[in-house]
Coordinates of C-alpha atoms and ligand atoms in Angstrom, one line a residue:
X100 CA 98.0 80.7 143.8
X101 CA 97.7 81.2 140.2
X102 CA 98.4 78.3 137.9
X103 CA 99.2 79.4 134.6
X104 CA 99.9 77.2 131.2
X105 CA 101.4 78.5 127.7
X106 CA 98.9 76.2 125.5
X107 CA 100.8 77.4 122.0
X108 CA 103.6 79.7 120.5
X109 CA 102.9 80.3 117.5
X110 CA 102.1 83.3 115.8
X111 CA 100.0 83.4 112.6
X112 CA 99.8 79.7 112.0
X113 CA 99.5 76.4 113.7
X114 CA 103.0 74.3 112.9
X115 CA 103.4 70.4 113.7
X116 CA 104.5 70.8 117.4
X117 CA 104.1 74.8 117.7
X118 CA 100.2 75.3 118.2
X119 CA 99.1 78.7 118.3
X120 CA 99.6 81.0 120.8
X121 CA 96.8 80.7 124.0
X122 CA 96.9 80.9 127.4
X123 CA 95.1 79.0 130.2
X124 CA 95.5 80.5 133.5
X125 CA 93.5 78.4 136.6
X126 CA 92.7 79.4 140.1
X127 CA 90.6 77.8 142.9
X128 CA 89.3 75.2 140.4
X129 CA 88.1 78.6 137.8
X130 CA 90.1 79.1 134.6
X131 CA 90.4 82.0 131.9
X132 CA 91.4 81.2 128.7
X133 CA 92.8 84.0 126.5
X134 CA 92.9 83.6 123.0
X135 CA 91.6 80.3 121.3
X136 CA 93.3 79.4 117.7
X137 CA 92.2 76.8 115.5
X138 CA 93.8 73.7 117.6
X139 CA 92.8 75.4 121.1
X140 CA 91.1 72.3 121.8
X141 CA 94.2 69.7 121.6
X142 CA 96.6 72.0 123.3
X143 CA 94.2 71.7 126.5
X144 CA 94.1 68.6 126.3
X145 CA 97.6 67.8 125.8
X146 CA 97.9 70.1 128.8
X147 CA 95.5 68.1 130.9
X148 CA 93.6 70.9 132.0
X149 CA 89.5 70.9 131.8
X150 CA 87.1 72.2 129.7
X151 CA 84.6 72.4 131.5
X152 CA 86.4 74.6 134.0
X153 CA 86.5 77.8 131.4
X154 CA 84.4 80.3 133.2
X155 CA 86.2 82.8 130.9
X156 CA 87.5 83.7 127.3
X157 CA 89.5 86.7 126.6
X158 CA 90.3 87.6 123.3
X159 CA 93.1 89.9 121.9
X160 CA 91.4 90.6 119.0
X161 CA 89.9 88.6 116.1
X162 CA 92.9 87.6 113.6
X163 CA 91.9 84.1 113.1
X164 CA 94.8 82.7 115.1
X165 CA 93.3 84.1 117.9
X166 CA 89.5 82.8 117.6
X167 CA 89.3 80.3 114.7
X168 CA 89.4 77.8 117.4
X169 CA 85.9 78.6 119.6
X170 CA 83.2 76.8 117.5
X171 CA 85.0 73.2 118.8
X172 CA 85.9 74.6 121.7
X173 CA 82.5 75.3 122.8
X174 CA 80.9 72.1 121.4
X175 CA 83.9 70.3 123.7
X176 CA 82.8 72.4 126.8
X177 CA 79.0 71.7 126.3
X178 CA 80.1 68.0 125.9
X179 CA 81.9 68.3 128.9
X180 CA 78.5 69.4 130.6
X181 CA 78.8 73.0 131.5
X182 CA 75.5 74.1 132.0
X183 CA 76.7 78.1 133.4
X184 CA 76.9 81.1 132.0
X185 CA 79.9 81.7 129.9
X186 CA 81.6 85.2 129.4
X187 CA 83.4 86.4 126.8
X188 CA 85.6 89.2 126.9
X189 CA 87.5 91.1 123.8
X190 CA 87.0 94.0 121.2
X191 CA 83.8 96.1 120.0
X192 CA 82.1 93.3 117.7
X193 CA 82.6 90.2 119.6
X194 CA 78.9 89.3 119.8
X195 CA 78.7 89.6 116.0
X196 CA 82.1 87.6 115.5
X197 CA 80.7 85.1 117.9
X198 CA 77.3 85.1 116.4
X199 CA 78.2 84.2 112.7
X200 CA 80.9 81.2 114.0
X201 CA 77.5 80.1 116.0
X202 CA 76.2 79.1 112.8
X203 CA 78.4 76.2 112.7
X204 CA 78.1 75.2 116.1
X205 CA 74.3 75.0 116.8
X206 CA 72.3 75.4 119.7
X207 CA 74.3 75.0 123.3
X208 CA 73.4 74.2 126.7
X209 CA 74.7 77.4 128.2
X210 CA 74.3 81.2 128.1
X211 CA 77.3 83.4 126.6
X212 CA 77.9 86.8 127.8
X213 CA 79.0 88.9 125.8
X214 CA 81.1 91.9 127.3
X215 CA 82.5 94.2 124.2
X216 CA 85.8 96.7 124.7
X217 CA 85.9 100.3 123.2
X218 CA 89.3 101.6 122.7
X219 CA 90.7 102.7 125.6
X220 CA 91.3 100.7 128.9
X221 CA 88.7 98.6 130.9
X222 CA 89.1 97.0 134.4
X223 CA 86.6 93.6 135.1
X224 CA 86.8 90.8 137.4
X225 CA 86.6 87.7 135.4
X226 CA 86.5 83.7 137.5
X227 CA 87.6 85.7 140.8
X228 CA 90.7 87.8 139.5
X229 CA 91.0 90.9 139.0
X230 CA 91.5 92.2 135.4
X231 CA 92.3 95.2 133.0
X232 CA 91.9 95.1 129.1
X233 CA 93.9 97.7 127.9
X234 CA 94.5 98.7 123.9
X235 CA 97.4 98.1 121.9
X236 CA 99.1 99.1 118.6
X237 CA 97.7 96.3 115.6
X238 CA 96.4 96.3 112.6
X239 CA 93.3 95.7 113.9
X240 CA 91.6 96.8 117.6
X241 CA 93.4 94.9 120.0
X242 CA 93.6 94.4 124.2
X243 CA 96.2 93.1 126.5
X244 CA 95.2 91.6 129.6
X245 CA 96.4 91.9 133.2
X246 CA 95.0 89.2 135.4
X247 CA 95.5 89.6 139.3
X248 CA 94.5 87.5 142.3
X249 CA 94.1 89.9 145.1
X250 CA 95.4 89.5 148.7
X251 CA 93.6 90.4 151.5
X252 CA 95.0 91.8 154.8
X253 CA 96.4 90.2 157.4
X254 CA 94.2 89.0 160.1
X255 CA 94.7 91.2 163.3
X256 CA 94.3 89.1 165.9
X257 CA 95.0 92.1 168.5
X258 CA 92.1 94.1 167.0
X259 CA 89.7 91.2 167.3
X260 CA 90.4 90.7 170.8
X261 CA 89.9 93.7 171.4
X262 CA 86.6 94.5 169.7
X263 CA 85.3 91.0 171.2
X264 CA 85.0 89.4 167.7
X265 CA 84.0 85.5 168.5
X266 CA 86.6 83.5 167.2
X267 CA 84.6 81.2 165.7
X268 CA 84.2 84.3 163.5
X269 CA 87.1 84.9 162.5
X270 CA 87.9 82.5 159.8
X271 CA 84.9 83.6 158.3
X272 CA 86.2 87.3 158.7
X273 CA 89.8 86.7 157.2
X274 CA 88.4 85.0 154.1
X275 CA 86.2 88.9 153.5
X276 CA 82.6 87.4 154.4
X277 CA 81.1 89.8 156.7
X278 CA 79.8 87.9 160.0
X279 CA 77.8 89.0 163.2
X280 CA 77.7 92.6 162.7
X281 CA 81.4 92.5 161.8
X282 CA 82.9 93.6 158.7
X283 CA 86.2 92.1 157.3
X284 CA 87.7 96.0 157.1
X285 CA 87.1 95.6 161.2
X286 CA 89.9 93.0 161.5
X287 CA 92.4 92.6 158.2
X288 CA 95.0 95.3 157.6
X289 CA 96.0 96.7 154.3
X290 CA 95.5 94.7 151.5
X291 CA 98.8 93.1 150.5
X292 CA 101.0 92.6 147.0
X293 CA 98.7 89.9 145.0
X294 CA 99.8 88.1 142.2
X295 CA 99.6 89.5 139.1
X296 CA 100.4 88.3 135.3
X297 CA 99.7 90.5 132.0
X298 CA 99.4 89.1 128.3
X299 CA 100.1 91.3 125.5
X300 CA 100.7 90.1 122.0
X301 CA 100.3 91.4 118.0
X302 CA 101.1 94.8 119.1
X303 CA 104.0 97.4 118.4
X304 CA 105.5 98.2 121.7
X305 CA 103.3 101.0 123.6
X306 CA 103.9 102.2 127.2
X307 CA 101.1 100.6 128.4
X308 CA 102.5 97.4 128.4
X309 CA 104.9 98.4 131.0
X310 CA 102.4 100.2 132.7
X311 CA 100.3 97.8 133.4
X312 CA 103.1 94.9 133.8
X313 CA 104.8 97.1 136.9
X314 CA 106.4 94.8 139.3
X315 CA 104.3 91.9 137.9
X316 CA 105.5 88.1 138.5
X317 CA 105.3 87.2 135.2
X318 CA 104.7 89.0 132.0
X319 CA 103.7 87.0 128.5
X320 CA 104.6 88.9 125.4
X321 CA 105.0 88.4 121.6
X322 CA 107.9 87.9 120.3
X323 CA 107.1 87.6 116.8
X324 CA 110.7 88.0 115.3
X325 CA 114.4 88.1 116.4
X326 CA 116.6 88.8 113.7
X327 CA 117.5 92.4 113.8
X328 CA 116.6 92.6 110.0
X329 CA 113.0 91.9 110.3
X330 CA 112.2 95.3 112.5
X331 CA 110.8 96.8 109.8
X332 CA 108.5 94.2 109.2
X333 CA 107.2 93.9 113.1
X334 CA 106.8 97.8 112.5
X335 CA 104.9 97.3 109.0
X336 CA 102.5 94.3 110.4
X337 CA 102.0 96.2 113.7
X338 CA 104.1 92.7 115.6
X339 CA 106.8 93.0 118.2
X340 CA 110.7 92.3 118.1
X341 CA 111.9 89.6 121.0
X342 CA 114.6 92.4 121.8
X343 CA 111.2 95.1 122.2
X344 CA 109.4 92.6 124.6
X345 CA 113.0 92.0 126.6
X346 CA 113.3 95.9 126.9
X347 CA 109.0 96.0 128.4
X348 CA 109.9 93.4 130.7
X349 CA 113.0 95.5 132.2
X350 CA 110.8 99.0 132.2
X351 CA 108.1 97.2 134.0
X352 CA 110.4 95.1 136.4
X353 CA 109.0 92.6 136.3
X354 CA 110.0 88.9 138.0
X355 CA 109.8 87.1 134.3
X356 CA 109.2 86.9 131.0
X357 CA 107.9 84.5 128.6
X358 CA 108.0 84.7 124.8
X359 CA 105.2 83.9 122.4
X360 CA 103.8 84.3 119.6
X361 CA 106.4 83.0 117.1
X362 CA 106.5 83.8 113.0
X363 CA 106.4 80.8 111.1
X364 CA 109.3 81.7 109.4
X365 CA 111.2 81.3 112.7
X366 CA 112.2 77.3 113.7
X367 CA 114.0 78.0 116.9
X368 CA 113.6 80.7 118.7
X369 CA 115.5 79.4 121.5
X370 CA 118.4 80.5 119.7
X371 CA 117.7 84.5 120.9
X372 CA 117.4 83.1 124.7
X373 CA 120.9 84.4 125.6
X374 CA 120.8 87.6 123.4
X375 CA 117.9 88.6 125.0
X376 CA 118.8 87.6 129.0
X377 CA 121.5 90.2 128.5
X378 CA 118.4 92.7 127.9
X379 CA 116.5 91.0 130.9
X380 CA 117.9 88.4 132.7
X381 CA 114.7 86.3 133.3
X382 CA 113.7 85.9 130.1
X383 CA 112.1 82.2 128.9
X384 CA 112.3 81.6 125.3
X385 CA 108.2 79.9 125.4
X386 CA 107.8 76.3 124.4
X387 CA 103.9 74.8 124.0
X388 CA 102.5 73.4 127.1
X389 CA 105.0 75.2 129.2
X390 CA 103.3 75.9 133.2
X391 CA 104.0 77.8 136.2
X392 CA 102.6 78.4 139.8
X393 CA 102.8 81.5 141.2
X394 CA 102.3 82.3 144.7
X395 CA 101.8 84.7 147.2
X396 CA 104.9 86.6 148.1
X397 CA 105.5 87.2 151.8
Ligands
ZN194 ZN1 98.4 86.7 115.9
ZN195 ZN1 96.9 89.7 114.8

């Protein structure tokens, strides 16, 4: 299962209440971070999820409400006593973005790995899930993410039987360990539907999105403005309508959506909920600390 928390909404700046927009996304005691604003750090916290957990930071891009936040962040996670490796994920430049915040922040107890995007699209694996970068339409180079947590076949009891596979080697087996000359492929079927989430925000609608969000269980896009009036200021500032991200989340079929990523200059956005579910049903107008577990589908 994928546990998966909206730290922030907000787009641009921080507001009493609204942090800015990040997500923290756990599995099997590993978490990803995407995105890391100035007041990253509280939002976790308020979350109650761990620092020291992060094996992961993706970033969109390097707008200042997307990274402002990593020179705390990274003294909190060395004060929380990682001592690993940590990678960092995002645009062409990271290392030197990363490199000049360092100068506040000193010297830590850990390694960072730096892993930089061109413009185009990328696929990883990042804290045992599967993940794409792919680019999107700012003002500056930007990546969505697609995160998945692959499922393996099923175990084929039948087959092992038959090729005389000990059982006491067959737990090792299902979980995709090779064991006494057998190989997982030996006993597990086709790999089945995994669980999947993509992130997309500060970005002009491009068909990517939907590409990549296909049939996912839950898709988390900007939604930057929602009165009809203010399109041509998404499409000036390279941001995305709330109606836009409805009309992604339909193409793609996907099982939800969540909004984030709101302008200052819009109080409550909760007001577009029921406009936009008559775009796509299972839309969530996103509120700060909001979580969800998603499982396996039989
Ligand atoms: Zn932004
Ligand atoms: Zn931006």
């Amino acid at each position: 299962m994928l546990d998966v928390c909206l730290l922030g909404t907000g787009g641009m700046m921080p507001l009493p209440g609204r942090a800015l927009t990040s997500l923290y996304v756990r599995c099997a005691g590993r978490a990803v971070l995407i995105d890391c604003g100035e007041g990253t750090q509280t939002a976790i916290r308020s979350a109650s999820r761990k620092f020291a957990a992060i094996d992961a930071i993706l970033f969109t891009h390097f707008h200042a409400d997307h990274i402002s936040g990593l020179p705390g962040l990274l003294l909190t996670i060395a004060n929380a006593g990682r001592t690993r490796p940590l990678d960092m994920y995002g645009p062409e430049g990271l290392a030197g973005v990363v490199g000049a915040l360092m100068v506040i922040v000193g010297e830590l107890p850990f390694e960072m790995v730096f892993h930089e995007f061109e413009e185009g699209c990328h696929s990883f694996s990042c804290a045992g899930l599967k993940a794409d970068a792919f680019w999107l339409d700012h003002a500056m180079p930007c990546f969505g993410y697609r995160l998945e947590l692959e499922r393996r076949g099923k175990f084929d009891r039948q087959k092992a039987r038959k090729l005389g596979v000990p059982m006491e080697l067959w737990k090792t087996l299902q979980d995709g360990i090779s064991a006494g000359g057998y190989s997982p492929e030996d006993v597990l079927g086709e790999p089945r539907r995994g669980i999947s989430l993509l992130y997309a925000t500060d970005t002009r609608p491009v068909d990517r999105i939907a590409q990549y969000g296909k049939d996912a269980d839950l898709l988390i896009l900007e939604g930057m403005f929602g009165l009809p009036e203010k399109q041509a200021r998404a499409e000036e500032s390279h941001h995305m309508m709330m109606q836009e991200a409805a009309n992604i989340a339909l193409e793609a079929n996907a099982d939800r959506l969540w909004l984030t990523h709101f302008s200052p200059a819009t109080p409550h956005p909760e007001e577009f909920e029921l406009i936009l579910r008559e775009i796509f049903p299972n839309t969530v107008i996103g509120q700060d600390g909001m979580d969800a577990v998603l499982s396996f589908k039989e």
